[in-house]
mmCIF file of C-alpha atoms (C1' of nucleotides) in Angstrom:
data_model
loop_
_atom_site.group_PDB
_atom_site.id
_atom_site.type_symbol
_atom_site.label_atom_id
_atom_site.label_comp_id
_atom_site.label_asym_id
_atom_site.label_seq_id
_atom_site.Cartn_x
_atom_site.Cartn_y
_atom_site.Cartn_z
ATOM 1 C CA UNK A 1 -45.881 -7.263 80.638
ATOM 2 C CA UNK A 2 -43.176 -5.308 78.844
ATOM 3 C CA UNK A 3 -45.414 -6.026 75.849
ATOM 4 C CA UNK A 4 -45.795 -3.017 73.536
ATOM 5 C CA UNK A 5 -49.272 -3.957 72.513
ATOM 6 C CA UNK A 6 -50.377 -3.919 76.126
ATOM 7 C CA UNK A 7 -49.091 -0.448 76.722
ATOM 8 C CA UNK A 8 -50.516 0.932 73.508
ATOM 9 C CA UNK A 9 -53.995 -0.537 74.307
ATOM 10 C CA UNK A 10 -54.025 0.846 77.914
ATOM 11 C CA UNK A 11 -52.908 4.222 76.509
ATOM 12 C CA UNK A 12 -55.658 4.130 74.005
ATOM 13 C CA UNK A 13 -58.258 3.611 76.684
ATOM 14 C CA UNK A 14 -56.869 6.352 78.929
ATOM 15 C CA UNK A 15 -56.907 8.701 76.037
ATOM 16 C CA UNK A 16 -60.599 8.016 75.133
ATOM 17 C CA UNK A 17 -61.823 8.608 78.691
ATOM 18 C CA UNK A 18 -58.956 10.885 79.849
ATOM 19 C CA UNK A 19 -60.197 14.312 78.996
ATOM 20 C CA UNK A 20 -60.983 16.533 81.992
ATOM 21 C CA UNK A 21 -64.697 16.404 81.429
ATOM 22 C CA UNK A 22 -65.265 13.178 79.502
ATOM 23 C CA UNK A 23 -65.857 11.086 82.518
ATOM 24 C CA UNK A 24 -68.529 13.474 83.814
ATOM 25 C CA UNK A 25 -70.174 13.550 80.411
ATOM 26 C CA UNK A 26 -70.196 9.791 80.119
ATOM 27 C CA UNK A 27 -71.785 9.417 83.536
ATOM 28 C CA UNK A 28 -74.573 11.882 82.529
ATOM 29 C CA UNK A 29 -75.182 10.110 79.382
ATOM 30 C CA UNK A 30 -75.242 6.759 81.087
ATOM 31 C CA UNK A 31 -78.436 8.026 82.648
ATOM 32 C CA UNK A 32 -80.086 8.551 79.102
ATOM 33 C CA UNK A 33 -80.381 10.882 76.282
ATOM 34 C CA UNK A 34 -79.536 14.537 76.993
ATOM 35 C CA UNK A 35 -79.847 17.815 75.128
ATOM 36 C CA UNK A 36 -76.777 20.024 74.861
ATOM 37 C CA UNK A 37 -78.338 22.604 77.180
ATOM 38 C CA UNK A 38 -79.234 19.915 79.663
ATOM 39 C CA UNK A 39 -75.683 18.741 79.822
ATOM 40 C CA UNK A 40 -74.487 22.251 80.166
ATOM 41 C CA UNK A 41 -76.808 22.919 83.057
ATOM 42 C CA UNK A 42 -75.778 19.809 84.881
ATOM 43 C CA UNK A 43 -72.139 20.868 84.669
ATOM 44 C CA UNK A 44 -72.144 24.418 85.865
ATOM 45 C CA UNK A 45 -68.306 24.756 85.578
ATOM 46 C CA UNK A 46 -67.744 23.554 82.077
ATOM 47 C CA UNK A 47 -67.469 25.989 79.194
ATOM 48 C CA UNK A 48 -69.403 25.688 76.033
ATOM 49 C CA UNK A 49 -66.196 25.311 74.122
ATOM 50 C CA UNK A 50 -64.991 22.348 76.321
ATOM 51 C CA UNK A 51 -68.417 20.723 76.303
ATOM 52 C CA UNK A 52 -68.571 20.816 72.530
ATOM 53 C CA UNK A 53 -64.888 19.765 72.231
ATOM 54 C CA UNK A 54 -65.169 16.766 74.406
ATOM 55 C CA UNK A 55 -68.433 15.683 72.910
ATOM 56 C CA UNK A 56 -66.893 15.813 69.499
ATOM 57 C CA UNK A 57 -64.085 13.665 70.543
ATOM 58 C CA UNK A 58 -66.328 11.198 72.149
ATOM 59 C CA UNK A 59 -68.408 11.143 68.944
ATOM 60 C CA UNK A 60 -65.285 10.477 66.861
ATOM 61 C CA UNK A 61 -64.371 7.640 69.091
ATOM 62 C CA UNK A 62 -67.856 6.187 68.416
ATOM 63 C CA UNK A 63 -69.042 6.400 72.097
ATOM 64 C CA UNK A 64 -71.529 9.114 71.604
ATOM 65 C CA UNK A 65 -74.329 9.600 69.122
ATOM 66 C CA UNK A 66 -75.229 13.196 67.990
ATOM 67 C CA UNK A 67 -78.773 13.667 66.813
ATOM 68 C CA UNK A 68 -79.475 16.994 65.147
ATOM 69 C CA UNK A 69 -83.091 18.171 64.707
ATOM 70 C CA UNK A 70 -83.123 20.760 61.837
ATOM 71 C CA UNK A 71 -85.437 23.267 63.356
ATOM 72 C CA UNK A 72 -85.376 26.753 64.829
ATOM 73 C CA UNK A 73 -84.323 26.986 67.525
ATOM 74 C CA UNK A 74 -81.912 24.100 67.001
ATOM 75 C CA UNK A 75 -82.180 21.015 69.061
ATOM 76 C CA UNK A 76 -79.379 18.430 69.473
ATOM 77 C CA UNK A 77 -79.521 15.364 71.509
ATOM 78 C CA UNK A 78 -76.606 13.355 72.744
ATOM 79 C CA UNK A 79 -76.763 9.699 73.742
ATOM 80 C CA UNK A 80 -74.398 6.735 74.178
ATOM 81 C CA UNK A 81 -74.090 4.329 71.365
ATOM 82 C CA UNK A 82 -74.321 0.695 72.099
ATOM 83 C CA UNK A 83 -70.601 0.577 71.896
ATOM 84 C CA UNK A 84 -70.266 3.576 74.143
ATOM 85 C CA UNK A 85 -72.244 1.657 76.880
ATOM 86 C CA UNK A 86 -69.411 -0.829 76.917
ATOM 87 C CA UNK A 87 -67.231 1.738 78.630
ATOM 88 C CA UNK A 88 -69.196 1.226 81.809
ATOM 89 C CA UNK A 89 -67.455 -1.971 82.580
ATOM 90 C CA UNK A 90 -64.130 0.022 82.476
ATOM 91 C CA UNK A 91 -65.580 2.790 84.653
ATOM 92 C CA UNK A 92 -66.718 0.292 87.175
ATOM 93 C CA UNK A 93 -63.266 -1.236 87.571
ATOM 94 C CA UNK A 94 -61.626 2.242 87.882
ATOM 95 C CA UNK A 95 -64.328 3.138 90.476
ATOM 96 C CA UNK A 96 -63.690 -0.025 92.536
ATOM 97 C CA UNK A 97 -59.897 0.473 92.671
ATOM 98 C CA UNK A 98 -60.279 4.160 93.272
ATOM 99 C CA UNK A 99 -62.719 3.702 96.153
ATOM 100 C CA UNK A 100 -60.316 1.359 97.928
ATOM 101 C CA UNK A 101 -57.363 3.606 97.134
ATOM 102 C CA UNK A 102 -59.123 6.529 98.765
ATOM 103 C CA UNK A 103 -59.976 4.633 101.909
ATOM 104 C CA UNK A 104 -56.383 3.473 102.071
ATOM 105 C CA UNK A 105 -54.829 6.924 101.686
ATOM 106 C CA UNK A 106 -57.129 8.348 104.299
ATOM 107 C CA UNK A 107 -56.183 5.724 106.844
ATOM 108 C CA UNK A 108 -52.510 6.480 106.300
ATOM 109 C CA UNK A 109 -52.872 10.160 107.291
ATOM 110 C CA UNK B 1 -74.481 6.913 87.784
ATOM 111 C CA UNK B 2 -74.651 10.743 88.442
ATOM 112 C CA UNK B 3 -73.131 9.610 91.784
ATOM 113 C CA UNK B 4 -70.454 11.970 92.982
ATOM 114 C CA UNK B 5 -68.547 9.202 94.692
ATOM 115 C CA UNK B 6 -68.350 7.312 91.626
ATOM 116 C CA UNK B 7 -66.754 10.162 89.690
ATOM 117 C CA UNK B 8 -64.337 10.986 92.400
ATOM 118 C CA UNK B 9 -63.198 7.301 92.609
ATOM 119 C CA UNK B 10 -62.746 7.072 88.936
ATOM 120 C CA UNK B 11 -60.810 10.301 88.784
ATOM 121 C CA UNK B 12 -58.622 9.068 91.685
ATOM 122 C CA UNK B 13 -57.586 6.022 89.732
ATOM 123 C CA UNK B 14 -56.990 7.984 86.574
ATOM 124 C CA UNK B 15 -54.664 10.353 88.491
ATOM 125 C CA UNK B 16 -52.723 7.593 90.020
ATOM 126 C CA UNK B 17 -52.003 5.840 86.786
ATOM 127 C CA UNK B 18 -52.510 8.762 84.421
ATOM 128 C CA UNK B 19 -49.013 10.431 84.199
ATOM 129 C CA UNK B 20 -47.436 10.115 80.804
ATOM 130 C CA UNK B 21 -44.870 7.583 82.018
ATOM 131 C CA UNK B 22 -46.460 5.841 85.003
ATOM 132 C CA UNK B 23 -48.115 3.141 82.907
ATOM 133 C CA UNK B 24 -44.760 2.239 81.242
ATOM 134 C CA UNK B 25 -42.977 2.304 84.598
ATOM 135 C CA UNK B 26 -45.605 0.079 86.162
ATOM 136 C CA UNK B 27 -45.315 -2.391 83.275
ATOM 137 C CA UNK B 28 -41.552 -2.663 83.852
ATOM 138 C CA UNK B 29 -41.975 -3.045 87.593
ATOM 139 C CA UNK B 30 -44.556 -5.781 87.070
ATOM 140 C CA UNK B 31 -41.619 -7.777 85.607
ATOM 141 C CA UNK B 32 -39.592 -7.447 88.900
ATOM 142 C CA UNK B 33 -37.242 -5.286 90.871
ATOM 143 C CA UNK B 34 -35.362 -2.719 88.933
ATOM 144 C CA UNK B 35 -32.615 -0.230 89.521
ATOM 145 C CA UNK B 36 -33.049 3.353 88.547
ATOM 146 C CA UNK B 37 -30.479 3.046 85.821
ATOM 147 C CA UNK B 38 -32.196 -0.045 84.501
ATOM 148 C CA UNK B 39 -35.481 1.762 84.289
ATOM 149 C CA UNK B 40 -33.850 4.648 82.609
ATOM 150 C CA UNK B 41 -32.229 2.337 80.015
ATOM 151 C CA UNK B 42 -35.344 0.603 79.221
ATOM 152 C CA UNK B 43 -37.172 3.963 78.555
ATOM 153 C CA UNK B 44 -34.782 5.827 76.230
ATOM 154 C CA UNK B 45 -37.112 8.747 75.802
ATOM 155 C CA UNK B 46 -37.755 9.535 79.350
ATOM 156 C CA UNK B 47 -35.800 12.239 81.141
ATOM 157 C CA UNK B 48 -34.253 11.693 84.483
ATOM 158 C CA UNK B 49 -36.423 14.415 85.916
ATOM 159 C CA UNK B 50 -39.538 12.704 84.732
ATOM 160 C CA UNK B 51 -38.472 9.264 85.835
ATOM 161 C CA UNK B 52 -37.778 10.591 89.312
ATOM 162 C CA UNK B 53 -40.823 12.559 89.541
ATOM 163 C CA UNK B 54 -43.179 9.809 88.447
ATOM 164 C CA UNK B 55 -41.511 7.323 90.726
ATOM 165 C CA UNK B 56 -41.903 9.607 93.626
ATOM 166 C CA UNK B 57 -45.601 9.990 92.833
ATOM 167 C CA UNK B 58 -46.087 6.220 92.549
ATOM 168 C CA UNK B 59 -44.212 5.813 95.850
ATOM 169 C CA UNK B 60 -46.400 8.413 97.660
ATOM 170 C CA UNK B 61 -49.483 6.509 96.370
ATOM 171 C CA UNK B 62 -48.072 3.393 97.951
ATOM 172 C CA UNK B 63 -47.680 1.469 94.659
ATOM 173 C CA UNK B 64 -43.915 1.491 94.572
ATOM 174 C CA UNK B 65 -41.339 0.653 97.156
ATOM 175 C CA UNK B 66 -37.950 2.525 97.027
ATOM 176 C CA UNK B 67 -35.013 0.719 98.501
ATOM 177 C CA UNK B 68 -31.863 2.759 99.011
ATOM 178 C CA UNK B 69 -28.577 1.143 99.624
ATOM 179 C CA UNK B 70 -26.130 3.600 101.324
ATOM 180 C CA UNK B 71 -23.005 2.955 99.384
ATOM 181 C CA UNK B 72 -20.839 4.664 96.900
ATOM 182 C CA UNK B 73 -21.796 4.734 94.131
ATOM 183 C CA UNK B 74 -25.368 4.845 95.276
ATOM 184 C CA UNK B 75 -27.790 1.972 94.459
ATOM 185 C CA UNK B 76 -31.550 2.361 94.544
ATOM 186 C CA UNK B 77 -33.951 -0.341 93.734
ATOM 187 C CA UNK B 78 -37.602 0.084 92.825
ATOM 188 C CA UNK B 79 -40.232 -2.534 93.145
ATOM 189 C CA UNK B 80 -43.961 -2.849 93.307
ATOM 190 C CA UNK B 81 -45.591 -3.162 96.743
ATOM 191 C CA UNK B 82 -48.153 -5.827 97.266
ATOM 192 C CA UNK B 83 -50.750 -3.032 96.974
ATOM 193 C CA UNK B 84 -49.060 -1.918 93.747
ATOM 194 C CA UNK B 85 -49.599 -5.236 92.256
ATOM 195 C CA UNK B 86 -53.241 -4.795 92.574
ATOM 196 C CA UNK B 87 -53.263 -2.318 89.757
ATOM 197 C CA UNK B 88 -52.703 -5.066 87.388
ATOM 198 C CA UNK B 89 -56.353 -6.018 87.561
ATOM 199 C CA UNK B 90 -57.129 -2.369 86.346
ATOM 200 C CA UNK B 91 -54.539 -2.391 83.552
ATOM 201 C CA UNK B 92 -55.812 -5.614 82.370
ATOM 202 C CA UNK B 93 -59.312 -4.127 81.835
ATOM 203 C CA UNK B 94 -58.008 -1.012 80.186
ATOM 204 C CA UNK B 95 -55.939 -3.274 77.922
ATOM 205 C CA UNK B 96 -58.997 -5.319 76.910
ATOM 206 C CA UNK B 97 -61.134 -2.396 76.099
ATOM 207 C CA UNK B 98 -58.306 -0.527 74.332
ATOM 208 C CA UNK B 99 -57.480 -3.519 72.156
ATOM 209 C CA UNK B 100 -60.989 -3.942 70.926
ATOM 210 C CA UNK B 101 -61.204 -0.108 70.449
ATOM 211 C CA UNK B 102 -58.200 -0.086 68.289
ATOM 212 C CA UNK B 103 -59.475 -2.897 66.126
ATOM 213 C CA UNK B 104 -62.760 -1.038 65.815
ATOM 214 C CA UNK B 105 -61.210 2.228 64.842
ATOM 215 C CA UNK B 106 -59.093 0.660 62.236
ATOM 216 C CA UNK B 107 -61.935 -1.158 60.641
ATOM 217 C CA UNK B 108 -63.816 2.101 60.302
ATOM 218 C CA UNK B 109 -61.040 3.788 58.280
ATOM 219 C "C1'" DC C 1 -80.263 26.912 71.329
ATOM 220 C "C1'" DT C 2 -76.099 25.175 69.823
ATOM 221 C "C1'" DG C 3 -72.512 26.114 68.457
ATOM 222 C "C1'" DT C 4 -67.380 28.600 66.302
ATOM 223 C "C1'" DA C 5 -63.234 31.620 66.676
ATOM 224 C "C1'" DT C 6 -59.830 33.973 69.072
ATOM 225 C "C1'" DC C 7 -56.965 35.043 72.594
ATOM 226 C "C1'" DC C 8 -54.847 34.020 77.099
ATOM 227 C "C1'" DA C 9 -53.488 31.406 81.494
ATOM 228 C "C1'" DA C 10 -52.109 27.209 83.717
ATOM 229 C "C1'" DA C 11 -50.220 22.746 83.955
ATOM 230 C "C1'" DG C 12 -47.418 19.180 82.174
ATOM 231 C "C1'" DA C 13 -43.383 17.820 80.173
ATOM 232 C "C1'" DG C 14 -38.518 18.295 78.079
ATOM 233 C "C1'" DA C 15 -33.479 20.162 77.960
ATOM 234 C "C1'" DT C 16 -29.683 21.208 80.248
ATOM 235 C "C1'" DA C 17 -26.438 21.931 83.829
ATOM 236 C "C1'" DC C 18 -24.988 20.810 88.370
ATOM 237 C "C1'" DT C 19 -24.222 17.739 92.957
ATOM 238 C "C1'" DG C 20 -23.386 14.140 96.977
ATOM 239 C "C1'" DC D 1 -25.215 6.297 90.186
ATOM 240 C "C1'" DA D 2 -29.035 8.663 91.310
ATOM 241 C "C1'" DG D 3 -30.589 12.403 91.785
ATOM 242 C "C1'" DT D 4 -31.905 18.258 92.089
ATOM 243 C "C1'" DA D 5 -32.658 22.865 89.963
ATOM 244 C "C1'" DT D 6 -33.894 25.928 86.498
ATOM 245 C "C1'" DC D 7 -35.477 27.242 82.363
ATOM 246 C "C1'" DT D 8 -38.254 26.702 78.218
ATOM 247 C "C1'" DC D 9 -41.707 24.678 75.290
ATOM 248 C "C1'" DT D 10 -46.032 22.351 74.429
ATOM 249 C "C1'" DT D 11 -50.347 20.882 75.572
ATOM 250 C "C1'" DT D 12 -54.693 21.666 77.678
ATOM 251 C "C1'" DG D 13 -58.211 24.223 79.278
ATOM 252 C "C1'" DG D 14 -60.758 28.708 80.192
ATOM 253 C "C1'" DA D 15 -62.799 33.528 79.012
ATOM 254 C "C1'" DT D 16 -64.985 36.126 75.868
ATOM 255 C "C1'" DA D 17 -67.235 37.585 71.763
ATOM 256 C "C1'" DC D 18 -69.858 36.466 67.898
ATOM 257 C "C1'" DA D 19 -72.955 33.532 64.407
ATOM 258 C "C1'" DG D 20 -76.630 30.428 62.160
#
DNA sequence: CTGTATCCAAAGAGATACTG
DNA sequence: CAGTATCTCTTTGGATACAG
């Protein structure tokens, strides 16, 4: 377990999904293709800057596809790549553990 | 997927293992019981403050057990609780995805 | 509509000194 | 040995204004 590769790999994954909003964005995109404004609407508390920033990072990591339609007014659609969909397996495990943890922590109170 | 519970659960897990050093600490403890000074030695770049802080958080989350021996000089041993060991399943999945991701990102360069 | 640029606040982490 | 306290620095995220 003291394995360096192990730690690097885990850190890599945490970095990809670790941004404050990435998880929420990924959840929305798992439901299907979304326009920028749609995403913004479904996340009332995110700023445009953060939405753009986090989407760019997800795009650079190959999880998200950005489809630009050159028209006025502009239209941009975001969707998960096939690769991006593979993150679901990870989220499912985190969800499972987190659910049990929350139950446990509540019982202790 | 837009499920609120899902997001909360995932965020919970990320918070538990998300600290900069928690992952490394958990890896070391997966190898067995360790004294404070042992942990410190095996992580040359961590400060005492951070090591203490992160251990306290892991303890409060129930993953780590802190055994104090009242003697001079003091001796404190840290170990994973049975519950703490359950995090390994999560780390394994993160490791698997991260490994594939790193390969993928390198190939793209 | 979909961004970019700039400035500012908050949180996380590090350095250092001190203590039972 | 195993911490605590304090100060500083860096990173991250938010507010606001502006642009193609």
